[in-house]
Coordinates of C-alpha atoms in Angstrom, one line a residue:
Chain L
X1 CA 112.0 89.2 110.2
X2 CA 111.7 90.2 106.5
X3 CA 111.2 93.9 105.9
X4 CA 109.2 95.6 103.1
X5 CA 111.2 97.0 100.2
X6 CA 112.7 100.3 101.3
X7 CA 115.6 102.6 100.7
X8 CA 117.3 100.8 103.5
X9 CA 117.0 97.5 101.7
X10 CA 118.2 99.2 98.5
X11 CA 121.2 100.5 100.3
X12 CA 122.1 97.1 101.6
X13 CA 121.7 95.6 98.2
X14 CA 124.0 98.3 96.8
X15 CA 126.6 97.6 99.5
X16 CA 128.9 95.8 97.2
X17 CA 129.3 99.0 95.1
X18 CA 132.2 101.2 96.1
X19 CA 130.3 104.3 95.0
X20 CA 126.6 104.8 94.3
X21 CA 124.7 107.7 93.0
X22 CA 121.6 108.3 95.0
X23 CA 118.8 110.3 93.3
X24 CA 116.0 111.6 95.6
X25 CA 112.8 113.2 94.4
X26 CA 112.5 116.3 96.7
X27 CA 109.8 118.3 95.0
X28 CA 107.3 118.0 92.2
X29 CA 104.5 119.8 90.5
X30 CA 102.1 118.2 88.1
X31 CA 100.3 114.9 88.3
X32 CA 102.6 112.2 87.3
X33 CA 105.3 112.2 89.9
X34 CA 106.0 109.6 92.6
X35 CA 105.8 110.3 96.2
X36 CA 108.2 112.9 97.5
X37 CA 111.3 111.0 98.8
X38 CA 111.2 108.4 96.0
X39 CA 114.7 107.2 95.4
X40 CA 116.8 105.6 92.7
X41 CA 120.3 104.2 93.3
X42 CA 122.7 104.0 90.3
X43 CA 125.7 101.8 90.8
X44 CA 129.1 102.3 89.1
X45 CA 128.5 98.9 87.6
X46 CA 125.3 100.2 85.9
X47 CA 123.0 98.6 88.4
X48 CA 119.7 100.4 89.0
X49 CA 117.5 100.2 92.1
X50 CA 114.2 102.0 92.6
X51 CA 113.0 104.9 90.6
X52 CA 112.2 108.6 91.1
X53 CA 109.3 108.9 88.7
X54 CA 106.5 106.7 87.4
X55 CA 107.5 107.0 83.8
X56 CA 110.8 106.4 82.1
X57 CA 111.6 109.8 80.5
X58 CA 112.7 111.5 83.7
X59 CA 114.5 108.5 85.1
X60 CA 116.6 108.3 81.9
X61 CA 117.8 111.8 82.4
X62 CA 118.5 111.1 86.1
X63 CA 120.5 108.0 85.1
X64 CA 122.5 110.0 82.6
X65 CA 123.3 112.6 85.3
X66 CA 124.1 109.9 87.8
X67 CA 126.6 108.3 85.5
X68 CA 128.3 111.6 85.0
X69 CA 128.4 112.1 88.8
X70 CA 130.0 108.8 89.4
X71 CA 132.7 109.8 86.8
X72 CA 133.9 113.0 88.3
X73 CA 131.1 115.3 89.1
X74 CA 129.8 116.9 92.3
X75 CA 126.5 116.4 94.0
X76 CA 123.8 118.5 92.2
X77 CA 120.2 119.4 92.1
X78 CA 118.4 118.5 88.9
X79 CA 115.3 120.5 87.8
X80 CA 113.6 118.5 85.1
X81 CA 110.6 119.6 83.1
X82 CA 107.9 117.0 82.5
X83 CA 106.9 118.8 79.3
X84 CA 109.1 116.5 77.2
X85 CA 109.2 117.7 73.6
X86 CA 108.4 114.4 72.0
X87 CA 105.5 113.7 74.5
X88 CA 104.2 117.2 73.7
X89 CA 104.2 116.5 70.0
X90 CA 101.9 113.5 70.3
X91 CA 99.7 115.2 72.9
X92 CA 100.9 113.3 76.0
X93 CA 102.5 116.0 77.9
X94 CA 102.3 115.5 81.7
X95 CA 103.1 119.1 82.7
X96 CA 105.0 120.3 85.7
X97 CA 108.5 119.9 87.0
X98 CA 110.4 117.7 89.4
X99 CA 113.5 118.4 91.4
X100 CA 115.9 115.5 92.0
X101 CA 118.8 115.7 94.3
X102 CA 121.8 113.6 93.1
X103 CA 124.3 112.6 95.7
X104 CA 127.3 110.3 95.5
X105 CA 127.4 108.0 98.5
X106 CA 129.8 105.4 99.7
X107 CA 127.6 102.6 101.1
X108 CA 130.4 101.0 103.1
X109 CA 131.7 104.3 104.6
X110 CA 130.0 105.1 107.9
X111 CA 131.5 108.5 107.8
X112 CA 129.4 109.4 104.8
X113 CA 126.8 111.7 106.4
X114 CA 123.9 110.4 104.2
X115 CA 124.8 106.7 104.9
X116 CA 125.2 107.4 108.6
X117 CA 121.8 109.2 108.6
X118 CA 120.0 106.3 107.0
X119 CA 121.7 103.8 109.4
X120 CA 120.1 105.8 112.2
X121 CA 116.7 105.7 110.4
X122 CA 117.0 102.0 110.0
X123 CA 117.4 101.6 113.8
X124 CA 114.5 104.0 114.5
X125 CA 112.2 102.1 112.2
X126 CA 113.2 98.9 113.7
X127 CA 111.8 100.3 117.0
X128 CA 108.6 101.1 115.3
X129 CA 109.3 104.9 115.7
X130 CA 109.5 107.8 113.3
X131 CA 112.3 110.2 112.3
X132 CA 112.9 113.2 110.1
X133 CA 116.1 113.5 108.1
X134 CA 117.2 117.0 107.1
X135 CA 119.7 117.2 104.2
X136 CA 121.4 120.1 102.6
X137 CA 120.5 120.8 99.0
X138 CA 123.5 123.0 98.1
X139 CA 127.1 122.9 99.2
X140 CA 128.6 119.8 100.7
X141 CA 126.3 116.9 101.8
X142 CA 125.3 117.1 105.5
X143 CA 122.5 115.5 107.3
X144 CA 120.7 115.9 110.6
X145 CA 118.4 113.2 112.0
X146 CA 115.6 114.1 114.5
X147 CA 113.8 111.2 116.1
X148 CA 110.4 111.4 117.7
X149 CA 111.8 111.2 121.2
X150 CA 113.7 114.5 120.5
X151 CA 117.1 113.1 119.9
X152 CA 119.3 114.7 117.2
X153 CA 122.1 112.9 115.3
X154 CA 124.5 114.6 112.9
X155 CA 124.5 118.3 112.0
X156 CA 123.7 120.7 109.2
X157 CA 126.9 122.6 110.0
X158 CA 125.8 125.1 112.7
X159 CA 123.9 124.9 116.0
X160 CA 121.6 127.7 114.8
X161 CA 120.6 125.8 111.7
X162 CA 120.1 122.6 113.7
X163 CA 117.8 124.3 116.1
X164 CA 115.6 125.8 113.4
X165 CA 115.6 122.5 111.5
X166 CA 114.3 120.8 114.6
X167 CA 111.4 123.2 114.8
X168 CA 110.5 122.6 111.2
X169 CA 111.0 118.9 111.6
X170 CA 108.2 118.7 114.2
X171 CA 105.8 120.1 111.5
X172 CA 107.2 117.7 108.9
X173 CA 106.6 114.8 111.2
X174 CA 102.9 115.6 111.2
X175 CA 102.5 116.9 107.6
X176 CA 104.9 115.0 105.5
X177 CA 108.2 115.5 103.6
X178 CA 109.0 118.9 102.0
X179 CA 111.7 121.4 101.1
X180 CA 112.1 124.3 103.4
X181 CA 114.4 127.2 103.8
X182 CA 116.7 128.2 106.7
X183 CA 118.6 131.5 106.4
X184 CA 118.2 131.6 102.7
X185 CA 119.4 128.0 102.1
X186 CA 117.1 125.2 101.0
X187 CA 117.0 121.9 102.8
X188 CA 115.1 118.7 102.2
X189 CA 113.0 117.5 105.2
X190 CA 112.2 113.8 104.8
X191 CA 109.8 112.0 107.1
X192 CA 110.4 108.3 107.7
X193 CA 107.6 106.4 109.4
X194 CA 107.2 102.7 110.2
X195 CA 105.2 100.9 107.6
X196 CA 101.5 100.1 107.9
X197 CA 101.2 96.7 109.6
X198 CA 98.5 94.5 108.2
X199 CA 97.0 92.3 110.9
X200 CA 95.2 89.5 109.0
X201 CA 92.9 87.2 110.9
X202 CA 92.2 84.0 109.0
X203 CA 94.8 82.2 106.9
X204 CA 92.6 81.5 103.8
X205 CA 93.0 82.3 100.2
X206 CA 92.3 86.0 100.5
X207 CA 95.0 86.2 103.2
X208 CA 97.5 84.6 100.9
X209 CA 97.1 87.2 98.2
X210 CA 96.9 90.0 100.9
X211 CA 100.4 89.1 102.1
X212 CA 101.9 89.2 98.6
X213 CA 100.3 92.5 97.7
X214 CA 101.1 94.0 101.1
X215 CA 104.8 93.4 100.4
X216 CA 104.6 95.3 97.1
X217 CA 102.9 98.2 99.0
X218 CA 105.7 98.2 101.6
X219 CA 103.3 97.0 104.4
X220 CA 104.3 94.5 107.0
X221 CA 101.9 91.6 107.4
X222 CA 101.1 89.3 110.3
X223 CA 98.9 86.3 109.6
X224 CA 96.9 84.9 112.6
X225 CA 94.9 81.8 112.8
X226 CA 94.0 79.1 115.3
X227 CA 94.7 76.4 112.7
X228 CA 98.3 75.4 112.2
X229 CA 97.6 73.5 109.0
X230 CA 96.4 76.8 107.4
X231 CA 98.9 79.3 108.8
X232 CA 102.1 77.9 107.4
X233 CA 105.2 79.3 105.8
X234 CA 104.5 77.3 102.7
X235 CA 101.2 79.1 102.2
X236 CA 102.5 82.5 103.3
X237 CA 106.0 82.9 102.0
X238 CA 105.5 86.7 101.8
X239 CA 104.2 87.2 105.4
X240 CA 106.5 88.9 107.9
X241 CA 105.0 86.9 110.7
X242 CA 102.8 83.9 111.0
X243 CA 101.2 83.2 114.4
X244 CA 99.1 80.3 115.5
X245 CA 97.0 80.3 118.6
X246 CA 94.0 82.0 120.1
X247 CA 93.5 85.1 117.8
X248 CA 92.1 87.3 120.5
X249 CA 95.2 86.7 122.7
X250 CA 97.6 87.1 119.9
X251 CA 96.2 90.5 118.8
X252 CA 96.4 91.7 122.4
X253 CA 100.2 91.3 122.1
X254 CA 100.5 93.5 119.0
X255 CA 100.8 97.2 119.7
X256 CA 97.6 98.9 118.5
X257 CA 98.6 102.1 116.7
X258 CA 97.1 104.2 113.9
X259 CA 99.6 102.4 111.6
X260 CA 97.9 99.1 112.1
X261 CA 95.2 97.9 109.7
X262 CA 93.1 95.0 110.9
X263 CA 91.6 92.7 108.3
X264 CA 89.2 90.0 109.4
X265 CA 89.0 87.5 106.6
X266 CA 88.3 84.2 108.5
X267 CA 84.6 84.7 107.7
X268 CA 84.0 83.0 111.1
X269 CA 82.3 84.7 114.0
X270 CA 84.4 82.6 116.4
X271 CA 87.4 84.8 115.5
X272 CA 85.6 87.9 114.3
X273 CA 83.7 88.7 117.5
X274 CA 86.6 88.3 120.0
X275 CA 89.1 90.1 117.8
X276 CA 86.6 93.0 117.3
X277 CA 86.1 93.2 121.0
X278 CA 89.8 93.9 121.3
X279 CA 90.1 96.4 118.5
X280 CA 86.8 98.4 118.6
X281 CA 88.2 100.6 121.4
X282 CA 91.9 100.5 120.2
X283 CA 93.4 103.3 118.2
X284 CA 94.1 101.3 115.0
X285 CA 93.9 103.0 111.6
X286 CA 91.5 100.6 109.9
X287 CA 89.2 97.7 110.7
X288 CA 87.6 95.6 108.0
X289 CA 85.3 92.6 108.2
X290 CA 84.7 90.2 105.4
X291 CA 81.1 89.3 104.7
X292 CA 77.8 90.6 103.4
X293 CA 75.9 93.5 104.8
X294 CA 73.6 91.1 106.6
X295 CA 76.5 89.3 108.2
X296 CA 78.1 92.5 109.2
X297 CA 74.9 93.7 110.7
X298 CA 74.5 90.5 112.7
X299 CA 78.1 90.8 114.1
X300 CA 77.5 94.5 115.0
X301 CA 74.2 93.6 116.7
X302 CA 76.0 91.0 118.8
X303 CA 78.6 93.4 119.9
X304 CA 76.0 96.2 120.5
X305 CA 74.4 93.9 123.0
X306 CA 77.7 93.7 124.8
X307 CA 77.8 97.5 125.2
X308 CA 79.7 98.7 122.2
X309 CA 78.4 102.1 120.9
X310 CA 77.2 102.9 117.4
X311 CA 80.3 105.1 116.8
X312 CA 82.6 102.2 117.8
X313 CA 80.8 99.8 115.6
X314 CA 80.8 102.2 112.7
X315 CA 84.6 101.9 112.6
X316 CA 84.2 98.5 111.0
X317 CA 84.3 98.5 107.2
X318 CA 81.9 95.9 106.2
X319 CA 81.4 94.7 103.5
X320 CA 85.2 95.0 103.4
X321 CA 87.0 96.7 100.5
X322 CA 86.3 99.1 97.7
X323 CA 83.5 98.1 95.4
X324 CA 85.4 97.0 92.3
X325 CA 83.1 94.2 91.3
X326 CA 85.7 91.6 92.3
X327 CA 84.7 88.0 93.1
X328 CA 87.9 86.0 93.1
X329 CA 90.1 85.9 96.2
X330 CA 92.9 88.0 94.6
X331 CA 90.3 90.6 93.5
X332 CA 88.9 90.8 97.0
X333 CA 92.4 91.1 98.4
X334 CA 93.1 94.0 96.0
X335 CA 89.9 95.8 96.9
X336 CA 90.7 95.4 100.6
X337 CA 94.2 96.9 100.2
X338 CA 92.8 99.7 98.0
X339 CA 90.4 100.6 100.8
X340 CA 93.2 100.6 103.4
X341 CA 95.3 102.9 101.1
X342 CA 92.3 105.2 100.6
X343 CA 91.7 105.4 104.3
X344 CA 95.4 106.0 105.0
X345 CA 95.5 108.8 102.4
X346 CA 92.3 110.4 103.8
X347 CA 90.2 109.6 100.7
X348 CA 87.8 107.5 102.6
X349 CA 86.6 107.7 106.2
Chain E
X1 CA 63.4 77.4 118.7
X2 CA 64.3 74.1 120.4
X3 CA 65.4 74.1 124.0
X4 CA 68.9 72.8 122.9
X5 CA 69.3 75.8 120.6
X6 CA 68.0 78.2 123.2
X7 CA 70.5 76.9 125.8
X8 CA 73.4 77.1 123.4
X9 CA 72.6 80.7 122.4
X10 CA 72.0 81.8 126.0
X11 CA 75.4 80.4 127.1
X12 CA 77.1 81.8 124.0
X13 CA 75.8 85.3 124.6
X14 CA 76.2 85.2 128.3
X15 CA 78.9 82.7 129.1
X16 CA 79.5 81.8 132.7
X17 CA 83.1 81.7 134.1
X18 CA 84.7 83.2 131.0
X19 CA 88.1 84.9 131.5
X20 CA 91.4 84.1 133.2
X21 CA 91.5 82.4 136.7
X22 CA 94.3 84.2 138.6
X23 CA 94.4 81.6 141.3
X24 CA 94.7 78.6 139.0
X25 CA 96.9 75.7 139.7
X26 CA 96.0 73.6 136.7
X27 CA 95.4 74.5 133.1
X28 CA 95.4 73.2 129.6
X29 CA 94.9 74.5 126.0
X30 CA 92.8 72.7 123.5
X31 CA 92.1 73.1 119.8
X32 CA 90.1 71.6 117.0
X33 CA 92.7 71.8 114.3
X34 CA 90.4 72.0 111.3
X35 CA 87.5 74.2 112.5
X36 CA 89.8 76.4 114.5
X37 CA 88.1 76.3 117.9
X38 CA 90.6 77.3 120.6
X39 CA 90.0 77.0 124.3
X40 CA 92.0 77.2 127.6
X41 CA 90.5 75.7 130.8
X42 CA 91.9 76.8 134.1
X43 CA 91.2 75.2 137.5
X44 CA 91.8 75.7 141.1
X45 CA 92.1 72.4 142.9
X46 CA 92.4 72.3 146.7
X47 CA 92.7 69.0 148.6
X48 CA 91.4 67.1 145.6
X49 CA 88.4 69.3 145.1
X50 CA 87.8 71.7 142.2
X51 CA 87.2 75.0 144.0
X52 CA 87.1 77.2 140.9
X53 CA 87.0 76.8 137.1
X54 CA 87.2 79.3 134.3
X55 CA 87.8 79.3 130.5
X56 CA 89.0 81.5 127.7
X57 CA 88.0 80.7 124.1
X58 CA 87.9 81.9 120.6
X59 CA 85.4 79.3 119.6
X60 CA 81.9 78.6 118.2
X61 CA 78.7 78.9 120.1
X62 CA 78.4 75.2 120.9
X63 CA 82.0 75.0 122.2
X64 CA 81.5 78.1 124.4
X65 CA 78.1 76.9 125.7
X66 CA 79.7 73.5 126.5
X67 CA 82.6 75.2 128.4
X68 CA 80.2 77.5 130.2
X69 CA 78.1 74.6 131.5
X70 CA 81.1 72.5 132.3
X71 CA 82.8 75.1 134.4
X72 CA 79.5 75.7 136.3
X73 CA 79.0 72.0 137.0
X74 CA 82.6 71.0 138.0
X75 CA 82.8 73.4 140.9
X76 CA 82.7 71.5 144.2
X77 CA 83.4 68.1 142.5
X78 CA 86.2 65.9 143.6
X79 CA 88.8 65.3 140.9
X80 CA 87.8 61.6 140.9
X81 CA 84.2 62.6 140.1
X82 CA 85.3 64.4 137.0
X83 CA 85.8 61.1 135.3
X84 CA 82.1 60.5 135.4
X85 CA 81.4 63.5 133.1
X86 CA 81.1 62.3 129.5
X87 CA 79.8 63.6 126.2
X88 CA 76.3 62.2 127.2
X89 CA 76.5 64.3 130.4
X90 CA 77.2 67.5 128.4
X91 CA 74.3 66.6 126.0
X92 CA 72.0 66.3 129.0
X93 CA 73.0 69.7 130.2
X94 CA 72.4 71.1 126.7
X95 CA 69.0 69.3 126.5
X96 CA 69.9 67.8 123.2
X97 CA 72.5 66.1 121.0
X98 CA 74.6 68.3 118.8
X99 CA 74.7 67.4 115.1
X100 CA 77.2 64.6 114.4
X101 CA 79.6 67.0 112.6
X102 CA 79.7 69.3 115.6
X103 CA 80.3 66.8 118.4
X104 CA 84.0 67.7 118.5
X105 CA 82.9 71.3 119.3
X106 CA 80.9 70.3 122.4
X107 CA 83.5 67.8 123.6
X108 CA 86.6 70.1 123.3
X109 CA 86.1 71.8 126.7
X110 CA 85.7 68.4 128.5
X111 CA 88.8 67.0 126.8
X112 CA 90.8 70.1 127.7
X113 CA 89.5 70.0 131.3
X114 CA 90.7 66.4 131.7
X115 CA 94.2 67.4 130.3
X116 CA 94.3 70.3 132.8
X117 CA 93.6 67.8 135.7
X118 CA 96.3 65.5 134.3
X119 CA 98.8 68.3 134.2
X120 CA 98.2 68.9 137.9
X121 CA 98.6 65.2 138.6
X122 CA 102.0 65.2 136.8
X123 CA 103.2 68.1 138.9

């Protein structure tokens, strides 16, 4: 199965490098930063993977520091102001600061604590579970991995630190990555969660674009249809899975978690109604139905007759997607994914 | 509303014999590859007689209505009597002929039922 782009993929891609500088965005103030935990890998050969900020000005400084690190330097924490002089002169200052941890890792060395930690994370994510990785920010590199079933791997150097880290990690698992302090020393707590899984019912044009964009958004995609001439690898090269059969039976075999987003784009009640029957009482994070308000109301009425409540029916986003005025299939796909991201980030109910 | 339409909607909204048949000893899946109808027909056949029949489907109203009526009518029939059921029989149960473009929808359950019986004969 193909996976979305991730640090794990980046590490694998960097595997041919004997030494790699790994830059990790651990904190940020201001409005222009990437998500905490964003990474860039800089190879000895000059190869770049990923990025720690949206713009290029900070990344350039990080690359310069990474090159120095690969020469002879030690791991270090970079604090970089976003008030770049030149940007300020022309009135484009972003404001704020970012902290970037710069480590030297040996991708082929399993004894490297950071490499070992991410190998554990890879296994955890493959099981569709979450983990928190705690890494030191000063002194030698050390890492502790705490999985959602309570298992600890690695150490921060002392049992006392590991115990306190485990307590903080349980908060981080709920609230997201952050820097925290144990006995006066700073540590980076990084949450790793499985990606959103996009369950797409209907293998038409909108679905084709959805799978491409989903990959860019680091979402898994599963395309489901009853028609084998539609649901093909040729039409869906970016899909993680393509499944042909009775859609209501196929969705019943997919774990329904809050990380699942269900997108009904067949525009055919023969699939919409039975699939909604399955998901309306399942704890998925998002349900969207393609169609007009009138069509959405008709489908809801049909399901209401079967005993579904108004609260259950209100979970269905229809018309699907944010209103961006899109008409073409790619535009509709974009609006759907925008709505899913908005719901996931708490910007939309 | 015509009687045909009323019957189709009634059986679509309140299908008889929908769901898995735990005691089945014959079954087959059917599909209309372009429109996407999918159906599974499951039978219990004892001593050459259909003692129970159920279906599962993600399909249009016409296909579901046809399956609903079919599973009602085949109970108690001998396997040899199933051959006498044709598209015309189903149209008679529906009190009308489906539009030409939709005939495959109404016939899919019957074709699938015949394959289910054949699978039993092979065993």
